[in-house]
CSV table of N, CA and C in Angstrom, one decimal:
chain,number,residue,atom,x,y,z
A,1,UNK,N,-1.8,53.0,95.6
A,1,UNK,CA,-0.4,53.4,95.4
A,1,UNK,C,-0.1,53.7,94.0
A,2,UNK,N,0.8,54.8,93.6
A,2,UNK,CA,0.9,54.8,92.5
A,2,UNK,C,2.5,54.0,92.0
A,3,UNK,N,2.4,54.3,90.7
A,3,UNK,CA,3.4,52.8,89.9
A,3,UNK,C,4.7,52.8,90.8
A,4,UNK,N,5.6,53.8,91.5
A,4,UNK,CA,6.8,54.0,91.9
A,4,UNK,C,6.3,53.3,93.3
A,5,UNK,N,5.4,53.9,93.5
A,5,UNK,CA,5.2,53.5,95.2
A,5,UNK,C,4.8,51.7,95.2
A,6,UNK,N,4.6,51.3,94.1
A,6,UNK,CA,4.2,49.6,93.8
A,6,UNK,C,5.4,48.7,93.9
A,7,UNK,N,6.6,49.5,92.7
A,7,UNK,CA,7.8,49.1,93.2
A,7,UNK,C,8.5,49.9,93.6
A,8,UNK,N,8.3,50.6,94.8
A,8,UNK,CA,9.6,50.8,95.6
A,8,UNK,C,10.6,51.4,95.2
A,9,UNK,N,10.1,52.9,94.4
A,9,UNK,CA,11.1,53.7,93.6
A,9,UNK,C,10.5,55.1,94.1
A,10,UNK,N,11.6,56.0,94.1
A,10,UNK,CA,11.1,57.1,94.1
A,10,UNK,C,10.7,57.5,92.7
A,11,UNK,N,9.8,58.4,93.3
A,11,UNK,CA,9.2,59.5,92.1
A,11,UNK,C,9.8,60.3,91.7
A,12,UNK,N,10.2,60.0,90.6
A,12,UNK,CA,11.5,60.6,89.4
A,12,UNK,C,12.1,60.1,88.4
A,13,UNK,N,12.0,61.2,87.1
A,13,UNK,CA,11.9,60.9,86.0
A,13,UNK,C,13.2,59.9,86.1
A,14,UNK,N,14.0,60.3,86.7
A,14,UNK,CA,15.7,59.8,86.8
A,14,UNK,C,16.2,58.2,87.4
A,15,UNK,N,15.4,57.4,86.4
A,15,UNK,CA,15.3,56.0,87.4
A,15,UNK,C,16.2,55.4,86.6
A,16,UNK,N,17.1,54.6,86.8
A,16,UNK,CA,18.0,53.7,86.3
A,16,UNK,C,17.5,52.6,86.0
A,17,UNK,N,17.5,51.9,84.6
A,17,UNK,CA,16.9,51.1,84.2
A,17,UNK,C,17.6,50.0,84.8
A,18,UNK,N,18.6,49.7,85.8
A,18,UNK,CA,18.8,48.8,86.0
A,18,UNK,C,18.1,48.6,87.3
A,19,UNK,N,18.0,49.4,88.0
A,19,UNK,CA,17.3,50.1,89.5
A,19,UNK,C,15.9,49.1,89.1
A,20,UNK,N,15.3,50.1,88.0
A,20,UNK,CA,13.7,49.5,87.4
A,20,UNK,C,13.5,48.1,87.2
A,21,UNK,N,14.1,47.7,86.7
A,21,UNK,CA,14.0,46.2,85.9
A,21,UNK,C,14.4,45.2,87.3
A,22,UNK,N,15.7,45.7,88.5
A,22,UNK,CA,15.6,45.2,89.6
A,22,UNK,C,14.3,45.0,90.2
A,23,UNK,N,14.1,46.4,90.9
A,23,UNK,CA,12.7,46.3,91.6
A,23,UNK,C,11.4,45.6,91.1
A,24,UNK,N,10.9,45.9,89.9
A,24,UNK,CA,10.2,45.3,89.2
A,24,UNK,C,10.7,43.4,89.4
A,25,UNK,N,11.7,43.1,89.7
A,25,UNK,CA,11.7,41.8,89.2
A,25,UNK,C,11.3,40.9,90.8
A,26,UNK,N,11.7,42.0,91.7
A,26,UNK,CA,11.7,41.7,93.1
A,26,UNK,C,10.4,41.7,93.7
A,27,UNK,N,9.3,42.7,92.8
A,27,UNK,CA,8.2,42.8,93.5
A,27,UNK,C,7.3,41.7,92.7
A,28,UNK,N,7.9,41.5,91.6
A,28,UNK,CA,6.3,40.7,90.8
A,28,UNK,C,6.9,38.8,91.5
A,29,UNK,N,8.1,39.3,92.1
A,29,UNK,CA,8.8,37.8,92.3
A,29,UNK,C,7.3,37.2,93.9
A,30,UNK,N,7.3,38.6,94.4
A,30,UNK,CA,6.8,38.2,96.0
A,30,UNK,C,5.0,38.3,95.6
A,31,UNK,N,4.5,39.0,94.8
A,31,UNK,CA,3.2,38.6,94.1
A,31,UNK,C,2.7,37.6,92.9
A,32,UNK,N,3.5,37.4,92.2
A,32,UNK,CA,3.4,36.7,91.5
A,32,UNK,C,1.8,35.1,91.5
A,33,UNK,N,0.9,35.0,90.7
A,33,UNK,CA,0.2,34.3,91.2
A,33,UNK,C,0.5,32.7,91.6
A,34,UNK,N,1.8,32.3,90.7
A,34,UNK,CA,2.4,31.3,91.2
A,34,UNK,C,2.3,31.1,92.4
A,35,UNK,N,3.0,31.8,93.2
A,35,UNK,CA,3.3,31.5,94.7
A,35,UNK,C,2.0,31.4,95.5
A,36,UNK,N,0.5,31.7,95.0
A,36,UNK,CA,-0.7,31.6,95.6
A,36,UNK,C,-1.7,30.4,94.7
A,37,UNK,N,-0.5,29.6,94.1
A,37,UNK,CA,-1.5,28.0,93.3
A,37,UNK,C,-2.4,27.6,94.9
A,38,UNK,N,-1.7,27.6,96.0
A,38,UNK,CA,-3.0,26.7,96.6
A,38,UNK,C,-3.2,27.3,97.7
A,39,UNK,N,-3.4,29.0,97.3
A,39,UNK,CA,-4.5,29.5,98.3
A,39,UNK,C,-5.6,29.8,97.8
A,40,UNK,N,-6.7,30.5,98.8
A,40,UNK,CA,-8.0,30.4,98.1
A,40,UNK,C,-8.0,31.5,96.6
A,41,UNK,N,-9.7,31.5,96.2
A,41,UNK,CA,-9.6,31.9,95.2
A,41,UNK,C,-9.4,33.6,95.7
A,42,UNK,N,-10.4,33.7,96.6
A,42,UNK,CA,-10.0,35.8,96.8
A,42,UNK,C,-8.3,36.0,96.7
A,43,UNK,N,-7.8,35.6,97.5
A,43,UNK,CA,-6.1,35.5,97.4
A,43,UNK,C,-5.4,35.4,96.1
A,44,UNK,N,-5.8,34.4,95.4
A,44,UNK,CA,-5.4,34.2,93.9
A,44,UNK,C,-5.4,35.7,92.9
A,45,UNK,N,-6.8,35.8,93.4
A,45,UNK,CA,-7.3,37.2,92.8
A,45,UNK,C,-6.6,38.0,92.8
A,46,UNK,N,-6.6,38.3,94.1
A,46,UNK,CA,-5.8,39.5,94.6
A,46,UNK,C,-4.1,39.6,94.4
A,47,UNK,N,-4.0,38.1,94.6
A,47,UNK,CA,-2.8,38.5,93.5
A,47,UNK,C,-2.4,38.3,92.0
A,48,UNK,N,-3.4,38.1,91.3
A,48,UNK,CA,-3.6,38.2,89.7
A,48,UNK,C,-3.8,39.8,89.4
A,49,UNK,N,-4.7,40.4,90.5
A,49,UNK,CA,-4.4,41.9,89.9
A,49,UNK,C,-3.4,42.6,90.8
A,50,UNK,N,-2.5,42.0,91.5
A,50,UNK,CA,-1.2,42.9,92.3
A,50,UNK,C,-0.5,42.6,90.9
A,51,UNK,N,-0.2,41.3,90.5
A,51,UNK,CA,0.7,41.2,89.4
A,51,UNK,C,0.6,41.9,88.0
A,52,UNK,N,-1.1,42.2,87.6
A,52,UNK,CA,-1.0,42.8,86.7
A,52,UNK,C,-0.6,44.5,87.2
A,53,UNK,N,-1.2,45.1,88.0
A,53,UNK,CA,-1.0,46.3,88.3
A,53,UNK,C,0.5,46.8,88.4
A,54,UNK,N,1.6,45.3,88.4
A,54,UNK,CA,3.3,45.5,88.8
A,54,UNK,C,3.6,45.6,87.4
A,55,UNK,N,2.9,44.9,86.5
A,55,UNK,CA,3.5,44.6,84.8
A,55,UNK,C,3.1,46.4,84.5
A,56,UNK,N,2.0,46.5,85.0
A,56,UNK,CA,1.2,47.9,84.1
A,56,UNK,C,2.5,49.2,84.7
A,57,UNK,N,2.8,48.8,85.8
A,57,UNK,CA,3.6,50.4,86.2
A,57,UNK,C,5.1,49.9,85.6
A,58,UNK,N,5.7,48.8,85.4
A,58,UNK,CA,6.8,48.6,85.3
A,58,UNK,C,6.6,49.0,83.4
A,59,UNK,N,5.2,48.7,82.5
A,59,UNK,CA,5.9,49.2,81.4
A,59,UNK,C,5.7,50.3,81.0
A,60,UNK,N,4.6,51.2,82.1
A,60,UNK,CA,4.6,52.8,81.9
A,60,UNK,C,5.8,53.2,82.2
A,61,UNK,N,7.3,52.8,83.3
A,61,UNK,CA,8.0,53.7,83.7
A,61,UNK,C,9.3,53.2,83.2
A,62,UNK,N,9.2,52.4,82.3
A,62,UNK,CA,10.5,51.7,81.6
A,62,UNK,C,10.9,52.8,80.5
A,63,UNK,N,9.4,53.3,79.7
A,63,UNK,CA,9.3,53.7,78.7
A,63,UNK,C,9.0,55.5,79.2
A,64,UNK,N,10.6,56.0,78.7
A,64,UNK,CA,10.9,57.7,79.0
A,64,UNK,C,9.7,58.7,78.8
A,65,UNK,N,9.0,58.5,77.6
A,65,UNK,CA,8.2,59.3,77.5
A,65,UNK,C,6.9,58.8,78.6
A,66,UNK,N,6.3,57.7,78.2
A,66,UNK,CA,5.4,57.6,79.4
A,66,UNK,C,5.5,57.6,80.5
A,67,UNK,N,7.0,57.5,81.2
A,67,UNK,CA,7.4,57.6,82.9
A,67,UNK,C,6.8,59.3,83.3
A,68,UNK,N,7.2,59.8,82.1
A,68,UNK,CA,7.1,61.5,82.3
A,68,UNK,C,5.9,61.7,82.2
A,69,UNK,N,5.2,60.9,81.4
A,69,UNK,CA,3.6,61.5,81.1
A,69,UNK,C,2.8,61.3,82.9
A,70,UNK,N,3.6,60.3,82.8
A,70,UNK,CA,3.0,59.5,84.3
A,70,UNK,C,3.3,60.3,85.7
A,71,UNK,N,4.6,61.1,85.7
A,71,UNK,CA,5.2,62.0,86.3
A,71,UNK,C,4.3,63.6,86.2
A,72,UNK,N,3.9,63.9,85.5
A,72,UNK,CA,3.0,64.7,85.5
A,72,UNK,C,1.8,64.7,85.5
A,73,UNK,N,1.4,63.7,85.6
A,73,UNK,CA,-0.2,63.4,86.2
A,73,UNK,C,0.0,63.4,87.3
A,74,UNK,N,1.1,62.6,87.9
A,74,UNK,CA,0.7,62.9,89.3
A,74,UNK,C,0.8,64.4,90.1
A,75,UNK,N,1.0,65.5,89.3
A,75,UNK,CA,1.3,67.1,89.7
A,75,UNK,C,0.2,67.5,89.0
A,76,UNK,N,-0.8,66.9,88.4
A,76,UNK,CA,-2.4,67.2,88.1
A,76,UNK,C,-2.0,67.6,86.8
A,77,UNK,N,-1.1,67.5,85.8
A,77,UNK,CA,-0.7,68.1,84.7
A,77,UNK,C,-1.4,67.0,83.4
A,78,UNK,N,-2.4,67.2,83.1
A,78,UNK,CA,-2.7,66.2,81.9
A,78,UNK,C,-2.2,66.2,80.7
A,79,UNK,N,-1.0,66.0,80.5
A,79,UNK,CA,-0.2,65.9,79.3
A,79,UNK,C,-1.5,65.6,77.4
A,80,UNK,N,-2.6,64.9,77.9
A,80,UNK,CA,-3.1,64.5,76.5
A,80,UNK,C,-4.2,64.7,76.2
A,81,UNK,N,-5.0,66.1,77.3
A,81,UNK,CA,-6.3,66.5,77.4
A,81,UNK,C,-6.4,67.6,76.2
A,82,UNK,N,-7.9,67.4,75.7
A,82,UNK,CA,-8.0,68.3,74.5
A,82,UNK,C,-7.7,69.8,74.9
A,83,UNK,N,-7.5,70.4,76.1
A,83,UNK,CA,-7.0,71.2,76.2
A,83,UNK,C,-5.5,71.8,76.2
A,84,UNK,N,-4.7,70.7,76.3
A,84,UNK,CA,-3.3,70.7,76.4
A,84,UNK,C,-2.6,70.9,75.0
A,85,UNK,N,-3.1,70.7,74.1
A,85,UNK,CA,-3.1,70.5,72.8
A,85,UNK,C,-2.3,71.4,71.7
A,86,UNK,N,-1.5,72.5,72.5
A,86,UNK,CA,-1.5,73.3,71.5
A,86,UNK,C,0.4,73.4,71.3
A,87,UNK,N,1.2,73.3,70.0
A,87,UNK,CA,2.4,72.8,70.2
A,87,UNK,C,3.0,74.0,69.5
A,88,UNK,N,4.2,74.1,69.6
A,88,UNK,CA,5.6,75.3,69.1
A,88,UNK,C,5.4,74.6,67.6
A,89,UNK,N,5.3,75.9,67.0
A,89,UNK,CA,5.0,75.9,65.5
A,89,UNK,C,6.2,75.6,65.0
A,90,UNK,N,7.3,75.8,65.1
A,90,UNK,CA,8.5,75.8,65.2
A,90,UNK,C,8.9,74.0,65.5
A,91,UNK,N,8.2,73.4,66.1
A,91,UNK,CA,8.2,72.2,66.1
A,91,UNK,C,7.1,71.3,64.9
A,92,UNK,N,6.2,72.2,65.1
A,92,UNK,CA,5.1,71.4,63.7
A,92,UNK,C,5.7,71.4,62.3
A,93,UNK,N,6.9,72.8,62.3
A,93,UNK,CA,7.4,72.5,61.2
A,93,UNK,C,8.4,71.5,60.8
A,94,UNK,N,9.3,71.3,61.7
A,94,UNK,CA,9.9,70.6,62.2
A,94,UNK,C,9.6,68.9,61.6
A,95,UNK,N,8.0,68.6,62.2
A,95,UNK,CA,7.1,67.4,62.1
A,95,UNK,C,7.0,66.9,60.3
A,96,UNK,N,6.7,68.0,60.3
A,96,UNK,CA,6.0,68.2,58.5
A,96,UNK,C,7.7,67.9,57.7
A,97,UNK,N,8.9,68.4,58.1
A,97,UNK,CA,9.9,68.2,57.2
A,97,UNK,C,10.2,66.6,57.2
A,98,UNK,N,9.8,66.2,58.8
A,98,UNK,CA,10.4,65.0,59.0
A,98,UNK,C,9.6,64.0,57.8
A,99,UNK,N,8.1,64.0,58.5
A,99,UNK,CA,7.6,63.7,57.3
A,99,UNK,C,7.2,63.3,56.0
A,100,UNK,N,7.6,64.6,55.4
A,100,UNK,CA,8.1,64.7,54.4
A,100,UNK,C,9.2,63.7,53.5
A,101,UNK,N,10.5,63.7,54.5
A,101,UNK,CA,11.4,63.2,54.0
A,101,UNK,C,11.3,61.4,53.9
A,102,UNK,N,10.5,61.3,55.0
A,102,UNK,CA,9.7,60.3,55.4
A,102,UNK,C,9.2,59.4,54.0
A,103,UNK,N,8.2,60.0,53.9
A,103,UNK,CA,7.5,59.8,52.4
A,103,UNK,C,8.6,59.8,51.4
A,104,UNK,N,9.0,60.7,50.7
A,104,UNK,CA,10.3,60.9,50.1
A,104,UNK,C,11.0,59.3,50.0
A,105,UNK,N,12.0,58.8,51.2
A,105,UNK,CA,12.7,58.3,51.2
A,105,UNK,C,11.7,56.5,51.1
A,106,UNK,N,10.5,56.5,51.5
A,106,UNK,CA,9.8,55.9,51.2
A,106,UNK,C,9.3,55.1,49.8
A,107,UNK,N,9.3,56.8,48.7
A,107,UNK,CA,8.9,56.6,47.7
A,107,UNK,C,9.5,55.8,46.8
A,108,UNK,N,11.1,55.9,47.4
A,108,UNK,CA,12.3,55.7,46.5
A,108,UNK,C,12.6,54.7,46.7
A,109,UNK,N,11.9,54.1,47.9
A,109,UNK,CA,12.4,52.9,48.3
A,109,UNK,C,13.4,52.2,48.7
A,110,UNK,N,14.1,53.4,49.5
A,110,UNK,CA,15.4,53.8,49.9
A,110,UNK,C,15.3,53.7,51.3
A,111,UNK,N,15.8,52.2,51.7
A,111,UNK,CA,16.0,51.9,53.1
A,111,UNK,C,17.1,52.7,53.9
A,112,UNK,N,18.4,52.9,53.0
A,112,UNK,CA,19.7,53.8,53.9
A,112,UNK,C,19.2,54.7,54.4
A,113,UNK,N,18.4,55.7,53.4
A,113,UNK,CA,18.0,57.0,53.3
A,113,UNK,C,16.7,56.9,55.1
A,114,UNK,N,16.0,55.9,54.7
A,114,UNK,CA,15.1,55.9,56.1
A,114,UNK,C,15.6,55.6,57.0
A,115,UNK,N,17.1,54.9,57.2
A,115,UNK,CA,17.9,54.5,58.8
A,115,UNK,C,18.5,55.5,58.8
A,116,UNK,N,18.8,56.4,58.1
A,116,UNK,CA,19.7,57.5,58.6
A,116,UNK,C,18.4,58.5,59.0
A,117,UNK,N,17.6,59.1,58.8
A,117,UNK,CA,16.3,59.2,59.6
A,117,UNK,C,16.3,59.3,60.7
A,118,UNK,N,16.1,57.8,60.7
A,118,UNK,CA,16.4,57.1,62.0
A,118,UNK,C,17.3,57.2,63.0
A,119,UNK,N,18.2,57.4,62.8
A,119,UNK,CA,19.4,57.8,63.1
A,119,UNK,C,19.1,59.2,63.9
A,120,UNK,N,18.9,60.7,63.0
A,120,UNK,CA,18.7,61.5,63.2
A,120,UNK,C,17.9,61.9,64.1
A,121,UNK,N,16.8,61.1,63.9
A,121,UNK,CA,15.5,61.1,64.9
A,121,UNK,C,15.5,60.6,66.4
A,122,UNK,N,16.6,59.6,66.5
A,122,UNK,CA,16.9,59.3,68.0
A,122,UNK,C,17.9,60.2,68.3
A,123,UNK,N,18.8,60.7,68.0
A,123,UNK,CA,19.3,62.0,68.4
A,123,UNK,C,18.6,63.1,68.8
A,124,UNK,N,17.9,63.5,68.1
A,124,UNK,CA,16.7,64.4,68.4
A,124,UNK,C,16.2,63.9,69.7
A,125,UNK,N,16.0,62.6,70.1
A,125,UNK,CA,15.1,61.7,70.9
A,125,UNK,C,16.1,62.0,72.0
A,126,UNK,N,17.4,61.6,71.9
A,126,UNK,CA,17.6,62.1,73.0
A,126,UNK,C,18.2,63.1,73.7
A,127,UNK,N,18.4,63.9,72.8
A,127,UNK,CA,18.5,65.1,73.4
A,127,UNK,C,17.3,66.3,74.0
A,128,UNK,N,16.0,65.8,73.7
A,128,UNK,CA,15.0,66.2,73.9
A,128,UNK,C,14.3,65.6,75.4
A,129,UNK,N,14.8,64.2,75.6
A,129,UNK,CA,14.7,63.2,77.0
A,129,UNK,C,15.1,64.2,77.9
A,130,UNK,N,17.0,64.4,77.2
A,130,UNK,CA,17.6,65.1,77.9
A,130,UNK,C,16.8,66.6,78.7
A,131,UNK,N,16.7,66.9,77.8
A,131,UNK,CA,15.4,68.7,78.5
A,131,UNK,C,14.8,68.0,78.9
A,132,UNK,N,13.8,67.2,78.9
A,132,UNK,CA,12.6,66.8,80.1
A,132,UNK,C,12.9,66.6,81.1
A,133,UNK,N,13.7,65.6,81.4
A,133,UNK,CA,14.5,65.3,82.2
A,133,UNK,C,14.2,66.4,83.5
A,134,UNK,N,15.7,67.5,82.6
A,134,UNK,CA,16.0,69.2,83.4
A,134,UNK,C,14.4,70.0,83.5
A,135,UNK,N,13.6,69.7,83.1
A,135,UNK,CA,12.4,70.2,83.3
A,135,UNK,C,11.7,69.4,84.4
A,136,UNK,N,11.5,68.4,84.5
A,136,UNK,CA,10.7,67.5,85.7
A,136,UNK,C,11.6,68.2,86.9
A,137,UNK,N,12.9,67.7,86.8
A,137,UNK,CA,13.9,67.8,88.3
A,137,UNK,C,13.6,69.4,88.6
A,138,UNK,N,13.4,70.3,88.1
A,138,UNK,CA,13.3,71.7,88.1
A,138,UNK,C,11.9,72.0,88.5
A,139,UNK,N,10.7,71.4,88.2
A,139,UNK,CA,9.2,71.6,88.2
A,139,UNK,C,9.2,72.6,87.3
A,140,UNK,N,9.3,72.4,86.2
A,140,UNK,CA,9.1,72.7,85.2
A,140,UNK,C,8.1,72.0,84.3
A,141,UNK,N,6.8,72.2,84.9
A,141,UNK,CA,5.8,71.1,83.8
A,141,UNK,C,5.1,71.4,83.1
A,142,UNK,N,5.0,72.7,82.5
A,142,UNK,CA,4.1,73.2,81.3
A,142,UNK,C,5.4,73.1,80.2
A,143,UNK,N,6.2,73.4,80.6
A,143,UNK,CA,7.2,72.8,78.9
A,143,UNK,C,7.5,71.4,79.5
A,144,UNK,N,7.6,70.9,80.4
A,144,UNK,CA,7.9,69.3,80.4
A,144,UNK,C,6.6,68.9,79.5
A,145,UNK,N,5.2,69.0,80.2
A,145,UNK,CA,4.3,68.6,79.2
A,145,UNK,C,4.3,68.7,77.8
A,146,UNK,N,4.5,70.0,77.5
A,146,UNK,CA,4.7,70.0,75.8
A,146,UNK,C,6.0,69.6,75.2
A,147,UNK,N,7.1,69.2,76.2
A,147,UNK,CA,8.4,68.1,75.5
A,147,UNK,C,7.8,66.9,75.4
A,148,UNK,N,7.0,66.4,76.2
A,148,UNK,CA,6.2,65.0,76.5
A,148,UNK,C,5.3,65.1,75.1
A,149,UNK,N,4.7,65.7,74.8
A,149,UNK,CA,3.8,66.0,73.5
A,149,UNK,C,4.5,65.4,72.3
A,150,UNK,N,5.5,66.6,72.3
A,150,UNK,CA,6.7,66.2,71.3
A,150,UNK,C,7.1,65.0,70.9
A,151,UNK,N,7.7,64.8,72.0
A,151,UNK,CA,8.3,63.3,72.0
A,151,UNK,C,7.3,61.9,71.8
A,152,UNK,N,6.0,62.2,71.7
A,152,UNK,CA,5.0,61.1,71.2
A,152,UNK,C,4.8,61.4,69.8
A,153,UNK,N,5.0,62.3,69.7
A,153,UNK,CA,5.0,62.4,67.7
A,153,UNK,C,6.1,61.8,67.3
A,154,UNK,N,7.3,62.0,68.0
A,154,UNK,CA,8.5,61.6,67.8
A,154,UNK,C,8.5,60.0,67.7
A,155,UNK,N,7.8,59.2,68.9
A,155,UNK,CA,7.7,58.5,68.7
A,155,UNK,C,6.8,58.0,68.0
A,156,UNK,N,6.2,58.1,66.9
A,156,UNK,CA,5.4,57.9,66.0
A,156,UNK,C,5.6,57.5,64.4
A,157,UNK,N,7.0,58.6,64.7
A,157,UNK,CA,8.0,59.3,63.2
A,157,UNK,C,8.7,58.1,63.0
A,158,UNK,N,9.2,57.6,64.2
A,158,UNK,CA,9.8,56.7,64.6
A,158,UNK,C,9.5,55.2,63.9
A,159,UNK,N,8.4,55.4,64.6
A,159,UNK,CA,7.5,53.6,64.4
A,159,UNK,C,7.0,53.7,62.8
A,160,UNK,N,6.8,55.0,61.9
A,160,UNK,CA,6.9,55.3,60.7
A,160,UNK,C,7.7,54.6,60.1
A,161,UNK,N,9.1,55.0,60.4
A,161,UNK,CA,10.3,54.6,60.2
A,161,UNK,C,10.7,53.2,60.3
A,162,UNK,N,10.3,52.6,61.2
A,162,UNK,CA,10.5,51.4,61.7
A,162,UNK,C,9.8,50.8,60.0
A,163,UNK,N,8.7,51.0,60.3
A,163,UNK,CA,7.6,50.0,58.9
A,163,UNK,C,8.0,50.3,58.0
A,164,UNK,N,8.4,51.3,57.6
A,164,UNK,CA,8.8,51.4,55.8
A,164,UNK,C,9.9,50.6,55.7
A,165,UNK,N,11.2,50.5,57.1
A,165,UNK,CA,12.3,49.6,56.5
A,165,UNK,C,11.7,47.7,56.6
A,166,UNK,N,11.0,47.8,57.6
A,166,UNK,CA,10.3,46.7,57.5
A,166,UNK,C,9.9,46.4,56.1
A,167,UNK,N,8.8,47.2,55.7
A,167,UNK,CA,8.4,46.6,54.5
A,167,UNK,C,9.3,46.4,53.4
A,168,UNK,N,10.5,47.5,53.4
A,168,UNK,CA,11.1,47.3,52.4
A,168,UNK,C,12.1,45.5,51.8
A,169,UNK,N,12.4,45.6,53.8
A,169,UNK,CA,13.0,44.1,53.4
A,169,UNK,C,12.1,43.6,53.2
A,170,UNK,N,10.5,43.2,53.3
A,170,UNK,CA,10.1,42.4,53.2
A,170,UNK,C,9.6,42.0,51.8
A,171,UNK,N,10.1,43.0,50.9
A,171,UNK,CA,9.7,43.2,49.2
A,171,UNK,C,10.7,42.1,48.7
């Protein structure tokens, strides 16, 4: 079964995280290995790996970008194969300014300067969700894939961002 079909969701980028976090809470409630302390050990097993296999889809499909990554494998679309690899230059420039400003606001040691960034960058984040989104529901998966591309640099820029304010408080 794949992650949706584990918990009881349809296949679609368009899941309500409250929907998710429900189901998810209802399936790992009836696997859970607790509830099999005093059966045998195959049983135990079997449900140590039902429960891990419910954690594994619930935090691929929590998480937007990987729901979609996940959503296009299943349409045979490999979003991260060395073939798929090739991005809108227009977006690498894009990458490089972010970057840039990145380092920049880094150098200066200028935390406002990297939340506003930040700022910027989840904007970008979701308006970019947003098109995937209109791309999955459409079968649209050669630009869903390379929005999915996108949006893992994005989130990278991100987690960039995250550490330089980190370290700054931590100076």
């Amino acid at each position: 079964r794949n992650h949706f079909e584990l918990l009881g969701l349809e296949a679609t980028f368009a899941v309500p995280a409250e929907v998710l976090d429900r189901s998810y809470r209802e399936v790992l409630a009836r696997v859970h290995p607790d509830r099999f302390a005093a059966a045998t050990d195959a049983e135990r097993r079997v449900a140590m790996q039902l429960a891990t296999q419910v954690n594994e889809a619930y935090q691929t499909l929590r998480n937007p970008v990987k729901r979609a990554i996940y959503l296009l494998s299943l349409q045979g679309v490999e979003v991260l194969s060395e073939t798929s690899s090739a991005m809108d230059p227009a977006f690498l420039m894009q990458q490089m300014e972010w970057r840039e400003s990145i380092e920049d606001a880094r150098g200066a040691r200028n935390a406002r300067q990297l939340e506003s960034l930040r700022d910027d960058l989840l904007r970008e984040k979701r308006e970019r969700i947003a098109r995937l989104e209109a791309w999955l529901a459409t079968g649209a998966f050669q630009p869903a894939a390379e929005g999915a591309r996108q949006l893992l640099f994005i989130d990278r820029l991100e987690q960039e961002i995250g550490d330089g304010i980190e370290s700054l408080e931590a100076a």
